[in-house]
Structure formats: C-alpha cells, structure tokens
Amino acid sequence: QVQLVESGGGLVHAGEDLRLSCAATGTFHTVNRMGWYRQTPGRPRDHLISMYKNGQLDVSDSAMGRFNITRDNEKNVVFLRGHALRSEDSGVYVCSARFYELDFNYRNVWGQGIQVTVS
C-alpha cells in the first residue's frame, strides 16, 4: 500500500514562487507516474504536471511555462515549482501517484492535498 506525504504550500505572495514536495511511502514494486493536480471550488480536479519514472513529462496547458516538476526516483519524491504565482493559482494542490504493487497490480493513489493561497 502506498501513502503520499505532501509538504510545502500555505500562503504565497503574488509574483513569488511555489515549492511543494510529495513523497511516496509504503510497500510497492515501482512508482511510475507522479504528479500534481489542482482543485478549486466549483471545478473538477485539474491536472497540472506529472513525470513518469523514465523522465517523460505530461504537462497541461495551464502549467506550461509556469510550473515544472523534478523527481528523485531513488526516494520516490517529486517536487513541484510554480513561478510567479497569481491569485488564480490558489487552490488545493493534490499529489497523485500511479504505482505497481508487489503483485504488479497497477493502482493510483491520491495525497490529502495542500492548500495554497496566493494573495
């Protein structure tokens, strides 16, 4: 079973950068895709950016040029960085991971989410 431990976030002043991290812990074979989604009131959870274990990126239009992601495969940690945040970037940022269990079942897990408020 995999748990995601998120950190960072909170209050960010407009124009400043955002830094979040997410670590996958527990018992599993391989964590494949890790990334971030953003939840705002009245909207579905929107994908921002993800990275596969092989380094392949999956970047949404809203994240292009403003958010980037790095990953430590040995520690199964991803780092999100957002540049020059705006008020519309406020929301709950949720980490997601797709992983292979020890029996190679492929599953998805979500973190609890981190509130980010840009003022």
mmCIF file with all atom_site columns, C-alpha atoms in Angstrom:
data_model
loop_
_atom_site.group_PDB
_atom_site.id
_atom_site.type_symbol
_atom_site.label_atom_id
_atom_site.label_alt_id
_atom_site.label_comp_id
_atom_site.label_asym_id
_atom_site.label_entity_id
_atom_site.label_seq_id
_atom_site.pdbx_PDB_ins_code
_atom_site.Cartn_x
_atom_site.Cartn_y
_atom_site.Cartn_z
_atom_site.occupancy
_atom_site.B_iso_or_equiv
_atom_site.pdbx_formal_charge
_atom_site.auth_seq_id
_atom_site.auth_comp_id
_atom_site.auth_asym_id
_atom_site.auth_atom_id
_atom_site.pdbx_PDB_model_num
ATOM 1   C CA . GLN A 1 1   ? 0.000   0.000  0.000   1.00 0.00 ? 1   GLN A CA 1
ATOM 2   C CA . VAL A 1 2   ? 1.222   3.493  -0.856  1.00 0.00 ? 2   VAL A CA 1
ATOM 3   C CA . GLN A 1 3   ? 0.748   6.725  1.039   1.00 0.00 ? 3   GLN A CA 1
ATOM 4   C CA . LEU A 1 4   ? 1.670   10.141 -0.284  1.00 0.00 ? 4   LEU A CA 1
ATOM 5   C CA . VAL A 1 5   ? 3.188   12.680 2.076   1.00 0.00 ? 5   VAL A CA 1
ATOM 6   C CA . GLU A 1 6   ? 2.900   16.249 0.809   1.00 0.00 ? 6   GLU A CA 1
ATOM 7   C CA . SER A 1 7   ? 4.656   19.316 2.158   1.00 0.00 ? 7   SER A CA 1
ATOM 8   C CA . GLY A 1 8   ? 5.016   22.994 1.390   1.00 0.00 ? 8   GLY A CA 1
ATOM 9   C CA . GLY A 1 9   ? 2.318   25.405 0.304   1.00 0.00 ? 9   GLY A CA 1
ATOM 10  C CA . GLY A 1 10  ? 0.416   27.776 2.537   1.00 0.00 ? 10  GLY A CA 1
ATOM 11  C CA . LEU A 1 11  ? 0.347   31.500 1.856   1.00 0.00 ? 11  LEU A CA 1
ATOM 12  C CA . VAL A 1 12  ? 2.262   32.730 -1.183  1.00 0.00 ? 12  VAL A CA 1
ATOM 13  C CA . HIS A 1 13  ? 2.514   36.360 -2.202  1.00 0.00 ? 13  HIS A CA 1
ATOM 14  C CA . ALA A 1 14  ? 1.587   37.171 -5.782  1.00 0.00 ? 14  ALA A CA 1
ATOM 15  C CA . GLY A 1 15  ? 4.639   37.057 -8.014  1.00 0.00 ? 15  GLY A CA 1
ATOM 16  C CA . GLU A 1 16  ? 6.528   34.690 -5.747  1.00 0.00 ? 16  GLU A CA 1
ATOM 17  C CA . ASP A 1 17  ? 7.360   31.062 -6.440  1.00 0.00 ? 17  ASP A CA 1
ATOM 18  C CA . LEU A 1 18  ? 5.688   27.974 -5.020  1.00 0.00 ? 18  LEU A CA 1
ATOM 19  C CA . ARG A 1 19  ? 7.506   24.880 -3.871  1.00 0.00 ? 19  ARG A CA 1
ATOM 20  C CA . LEU A 1 20  ? 5.762   21.631 -2.986  1.00 0.00 ? 20  LEU A CA 1
ATOM 21  C CA . SER A 1 21  ? 7.045   18.137 -2.427  1.00 0.00 ? 21  SER A CA 1
ATOM 22  C CA . CYS A 1 22  ? 5.385   14.750 -2.390  1.00 0.00 ? 22  CYS A CA 1
ATOM 23  C CA . ALA A 1 23  ? 6.929   11.507 -1.184  1.00 0.00 ? 23  ALA A CA 1
ATOM 24  C CA . ALA A 1 24  ? 5.533   8.039  -1.829  1.00 0.00 ? 24  ALA A CA 1
ATOM 25  C CA . THR A 1 25  ? 5.944   5.752  1.146   1.00 0.00 ? 25  THR A CA 1
ATOM 26  C CA . GLY A 1 26  ? 4.853   2.207  1.904   1.00 0.00 ? 26  GLY A CA 1
ATOM 27  C CA . THR A 1 27  ? 5.234   -1.153 0.232   1.00 0.00 ? 27  THR A CA 1
ATOM 28  C CA . PHE A 1 28  ? 5.179   -1.339 -3.553  1.00 0.00 ? 28  PHE A CA 1
ATOM 29  C CA . HIS A 1 29  ? 7.179   -2.535 -6.523  1.00 0.00 ? 29  HIS A CA 1
ATOM 30  C CA . THR A 1 30  ? 7.574   0.619  -8.590  1.00 0.00 ? 30  THR A CA 1
ATOM 31  C CA . VAL A 1 31  ? 6.129   4.086  -8.618  1.00 0.00 ? 31  VAL A CA 1
ATOM 32  C CA . ASN A 1 32  ? 5.579   5.038  -12.237 1.00 0.00 ? 32  ASN A CA 1
ATOM 33  C CA . ARG A 1 33  ? 3.781   8.344  -12.746 1.00 0.00 ? 33  ARG A CA 1
ATOM 34  C CA . MET A 1 34  ? 3.849   11.046 -10.045 1.00 0.00 ? 34  MET A CA 1
ATOM 35  C CA . GLY A 1 35  ? 2.421   14.492 -10.364 1.00 0.00 ? 35  GLY A CA 1
ATOM 36  C CA . TRP A 1 36  ? 0.164   17.276 -9.228  1.00 0.00 ? 36  TRP A CA 1
ATOM 37  C CA . TYR A 1 37  ? -3.440  18.301 -9.663  1.00 0.00 ? 37  TYR A CA 1
ATOM 38  C CA . ARG A 1 38  ? -5.209  21.432 -8.502  1.00 0.00 ? 38  ARG A CA 1
ATOM 39  C CA . GLN A 1 39  ? -8.686  21.621 -7.007  1.00 0.00 ? 39  GLN A CA 1
ATOM 40  C CA . THR A 1 40  ? -10.594 24.901 -6.869  1.00 0.00 ? 40  THR A CA 1
ATOM 41  C CA . PRO A 1 41  ? -14.176 25.477 -5.671  1.00 0.00 ? 41  PRO A CA 1
ATOM 42  C CA . GLY A 1 42  ? -16.788 24.564 -8.225  1.00 0.00 ? 42  GLY A CA 1
ATOM 43  C CA . ARG A 1 43  ? -14.338 22.963 -10.629 1.00 0.00 ? 43  ARG A CA 1
ATOM 44  C CA . PRO A 1 44  ? -13.170 19.395 -11.189 1.00 0.00 ? 44  PRO A CA 1
ATOM 45  C CA . ARG A 1 45  ? -9.696  18.441 -10.149 1.00 0.00 ? 45  ARG A CA 1
ATOM 46  C CA . ASP A 1 46  ? -7.417  19.687 -12.924 1.00 0.00 ? 46  ASP A CA 1
ATOM 47  C CA . HIS A 1 47  ? -4.187  18.013 -13.896 1.00 0.00 ? 47  HIS A CA 1
ATOM 48  C CA . LEU A 1 48  ? -1.151  20.305 -13.830 1.00 0.00 ? 48  LEU A CA 1
ATOM 49  C CA . ILE A 1 49  ? 2.000   18.327 -14.441 1.00 0.00 ? 49  ILE A CA 1
ATOM 50  C CA . SER A 1 50  ? 3.318   14.804 -13.969 1.00 0.00 ? 50  SER A CA 1
ATOM 51  C CA . MET A 1 51  ? 6.526   12.917 -14.578 1.00 0.00 ? 51  MET A CA 1
ATOM 52  C CA . TYR A 1 52  ? 6.994   9.238  -15.354 1.00 0.00 ? 52  TYR A CA 1
ATOM 53  C CA . LYS A 1 53  ? 9.834   7.250  -13.890 1.00 0.00 ? 53  LYS A CA 1
ATOM 54  C CA . ASN A 1 54  ? 11.611  7.350  -17.267 1.00 0.00 ? 54  ASN A CA 1
ATOM 55  C CA . GLY A 1 55  ? 11.539  11.155 -17.213 1.00 0.00 ? 55  GLY A CA 1
ATOM 56  C CA . GLN A 1 56  ? 8.677   11.610 -19.660 1.00 0.00 ? 56  GLN A CA 1
ATOM 57  C CA . LEU A 1 57  ? 6.554   14.653 -18.847 1.00 0.00 ? 57  LEU A CA 1
ATOM 58  C CA . ASP A 1 58  ? 2.835   15.196 -19.042 1.00 0.00 ? 58  ASP A CA 1
ATOM 59  C CA . VAL A 1 59  ? 2.141   18.949 -18.861 1.00 0.00 ? 59  VAL A CA 1
ATOM 60  C CA . SER A 1 60  ? -1.220  20.648 -19.059 1.00 0.00 ? 60  SER A CA 1
ATOM 61  C CA . ASP A 1 61  ? -1.738  23.860 -20.989 1.00 0.00 ? 61  ASP A CA 1
ATOM 62  C CA . SER A 1 62  ? -2.320  25.758 -17.757 1.00 0.00 ? 62  SER A CA 1
ATOM 63  C CA . ALA A 1 63  ? 1.011   24.605 -16.343 1.00 0.00 ? 63  ALA A CA 1
ATOM 64  C CA . MET A 1 64  ? 3.096   25.091 -19.478 1.00 0.00 ? 64  MET A CA 1
ATOM 65  C CA . GLY A 1 65  ? 5.880   27.567 -18.864 1.00 0.00 ? 65  GLY A CA 1
ATOM 66  C CA . ARG A 1 66  ? 4.791   28.289 -15.287 1.00 0.00 ? 66  ARG A CA 1
ATOM 67  C CA . PHE A 1 67  ? 5.154   25.040 -13.391 1.00 0.00 ? 67  PHE A CA 1
ATOM 68  C CA . ASN A 1 68  ? 7.886   22.495 -13.523 1.00 0.00 ? 68  ASN A CA 1
ATOM 69  C CA . ILE A 1 69  ? 8.481   19.179 -11.831 1.00 0.00 ? 69  ILE A CA 1
ATOM 70  C CA . THR A 1 70  ? 11.545  17.261 -10.788 1.00 0.00 ? 70  THR A CA 1
ATOM 71  C CA . ARG A 1 71  ? 11.799  13.805 -9.383  1.00 0.00 ? 71  ARG A CA 1
ATOM 72  C CA . ASP A 1 72  ? 14.094  11.696 -7.241  1.00 0.00 ? 72  ASP A CA 1
ATOM 73  C CA . ASN A 1 73  ? 13.456  8.120  -8.345  1.00 0.00 ? 73  ASN A CA 1
ATOM 74  C CA . GLU A 1 74  ? 15.532  6.599  -5.555  1.00 0.00 ? 74  GLU A CA 1
ATOM 75  C CA . LYS A 1 75  ? 13.453  8.313  -2.893  1.00 0.00 ? 75  LYS A CA 1
ATOM 76  C CA . ASN A 1 76  ? 10.182  8.357  -4.872  1.00 0.00 ? 76  ASN A CA 1
ATOM 77  C CA . VAL A 1 77  ? 9.766   12.070 -4.328  1.00 0.00 ? 77  VAL A CA 1
ATOM 78  C CA . VAL A 1 78  ? 8.519   14.719 -6.732  1.00 0.00 ? 78  VAL A CA 1
ATOM 79  C CA . PHE A 1 79  ? 8.978   18.440 -6.398  1.00 0.00 ? 79  PHE A CA 1
ATOM 80  C CA . LEU A 1 80  ? 6.637   20.986 -7.911  1.00 0.00 ? 80  LEU A CA 1
ATOM 81  C CA . ARG A 1 81  ? 7.763   24.514 -8.541  1.00 0.00 ? 81  ARG A CA 1
ATOM 82  C CA . GLY A 1 82  ? 5.441   27.235 -9.682  1.00 0.00 ? 82  GLY A CA 1
ATOM 83  C CA . HIS A 1 83  ? 6.789   30.524 -10.977 1.00 0.00 ? 83  HIS A CA 1
ATOM 84  C CA . ALA A 1 84  ? 5.357   33.993 -10.395 1.00 0.00 ? 84  ALA A CA 1
ATOM 85  C CA . LEU A 1 85  ? 2.095   32.813 -8.907  1.00 0.00 ? 85  LEU A CA 1
ATOM 86  C CA . ARG A 1 86  ? -1.148  34.675 -9.453  1.00 0.00 ? 86  ARG A CA 1
ATOM 87  C CA . SER A 1 87  ? -4.341  34.761 -7.415  1.00 0.00 ? 87  SER A CA 1
ATOM 88  C CA . GLU A 1 88  ? -5.974  32.284 -9.804  1.00 0.00 ? 88  GLU A CA 1
ATOM 89  C CA . ASP A 1 89  ? -3.314  29.743 -8.834  1.00 0.00 ? 89  ASP A CA 1
ATOM 90  C CA . SER A 1 90  ? -4.904  29.480 -5.396  1.00 0.00 ? 90  SER A CA 1
ATOM 91  C CA . GLY A 1 91  ? -6.436  26.118 -4.596  1.00 0.00 ? 91  GLY A CA 1
ATOM 92  C CA . VAL A 1 92  ? -5.762  22.727 -3.093  1.00 0.00 ? 92  VAL A CA 1
ATOM 93  C CA . TYR A 1 93  ? -2.796  21.052 -4.732  1.00 0.00 ? 93  TYR A CA 1
ATOM 94  C CA . VAL A 1 94  ? -3.101  17.290 -4.682  1.00 0.00 ? 94  VAL A CA 1
ATOM 95  C CA . CYS A 1 95  ? -0.318  14.825 -5.358  1.00 0.00 ? 95  CYS A CA 1
ATOM 96  C CA . SER A 1 96  ? -1.055  11.696 -7.363  1.00 0.00 ? 96  SER A CA 1
ATOM 97  C CA . ALA A 1 97  ? 0.955   8.542  -7.963  1.00 0.00 ? 97  ALA A CA 1
ATOM 98  C CA . ARG A 1 98  ? 0.423   5.519  -10.179 1.00 0.00 ? 98  ARG A CA 1
ATOM 99  C CA . PHE A 1 99  ? 2.323   2.531  -8.962  1.00 0.00 ? 99  PHE A CA 1
ATOM 100 C CA . TYR A 1 100 ? 2.785   -1.216 -9.314  1.00 0.00 ? 100 TYR A CA 1
ATOM 101 C CA . GLU A 1 101 ? 2.040   -3.217 -6.211  1.00 0.00 ? 101 GLU A CA 1
ATOM 102 C CA . LEU A 1 102 ? 4.225   -6.196 -5.311  1.00 0.00 ? 102 LEU A CA 1
ATOM 103 C CA . ASP A 1 103 ? 1.865   -8.426 -7.310  1.00 0.00 ? 103 ASP A CA 1
ATOM 104 C CA . PHE A 1 104 ? 2.151   -5.953 -10.212 1.00 0.00 ? 104 PHE A CA 1
ATOM 105 C CA . ASN A 1 105 ? -1.385  -4.659 -9.983  1.00 0.00 ? 105 ASN A CA 1
ATOM 106 C CA . TYR A 1 106 ? -1.361  -1.087 -11.259 1.00 0.00 ? 106 TYR A CA 1
ATOM 107 C CA . ARG A 1 107 ? -3.073  1.395  -8.962  1.00 0.00 ? 107 ARG A CA 1
ATOM 108 C CA . ASN A 1 108 ? -3.485  5.108  -8.383  1.00 0.00 ? 108 ASN A CA 1
ATOM 109 C CA . VAL A 1 109 ? -3.290  6.903  -5.059  1.00 0.00 ? 109 VAL A CA 1
ATOM 110 C CA . TRP A 1 110 ? -4.019  10.489 -4.040  1.00 0.00 ? 110 TRP A CA 1
ATOM 111 C CA . GLY A 1 111 ? -2.498  12.651 -1.360  1.00 0.00 ? 111 GLY A CA 1
ATOM 112 C CA . GLN A 1 112 ? -4.617  14.611 1.105   1.00 0.00 ? 112 GLN A CA 1
ATOM 113 C CA . GLY A 1 113 ? -3.904  17.887 -0.654  1.00 0.00 ? 113 GLY A CA 1
ATOM 114 C CA . ILE A 1 114 ? -2.216  21.117 0.358   1.00 0.00 ? 114 ILE A CA 1
ATOM 115 C CA . GLN A 1 115 ? -3.943  24.477 0.443   1.00 0.00 ? 115 GLN A CA 1
ATOM 116 C CA . VAL A 1 116 ? -2.117  27.190 -1.476  1.00 0.00 ? 116 VAL A CA 1
ATOM 117 C CA . THR A 1 117 ? -3.400  30.738 -1.185  1.00 0.00 ? 117 THR A CA 1
ATOM 118 C CA . VAL A 1 118 ? -1.925  33.459 -3.378  1.00 0.00 ? 118 VAL A CA 1
ATOM 119 C CA . SER A 1 119 ? -2.537  36.962 -2.069  1.00 0.00 ? 119 SER A CA 1
#
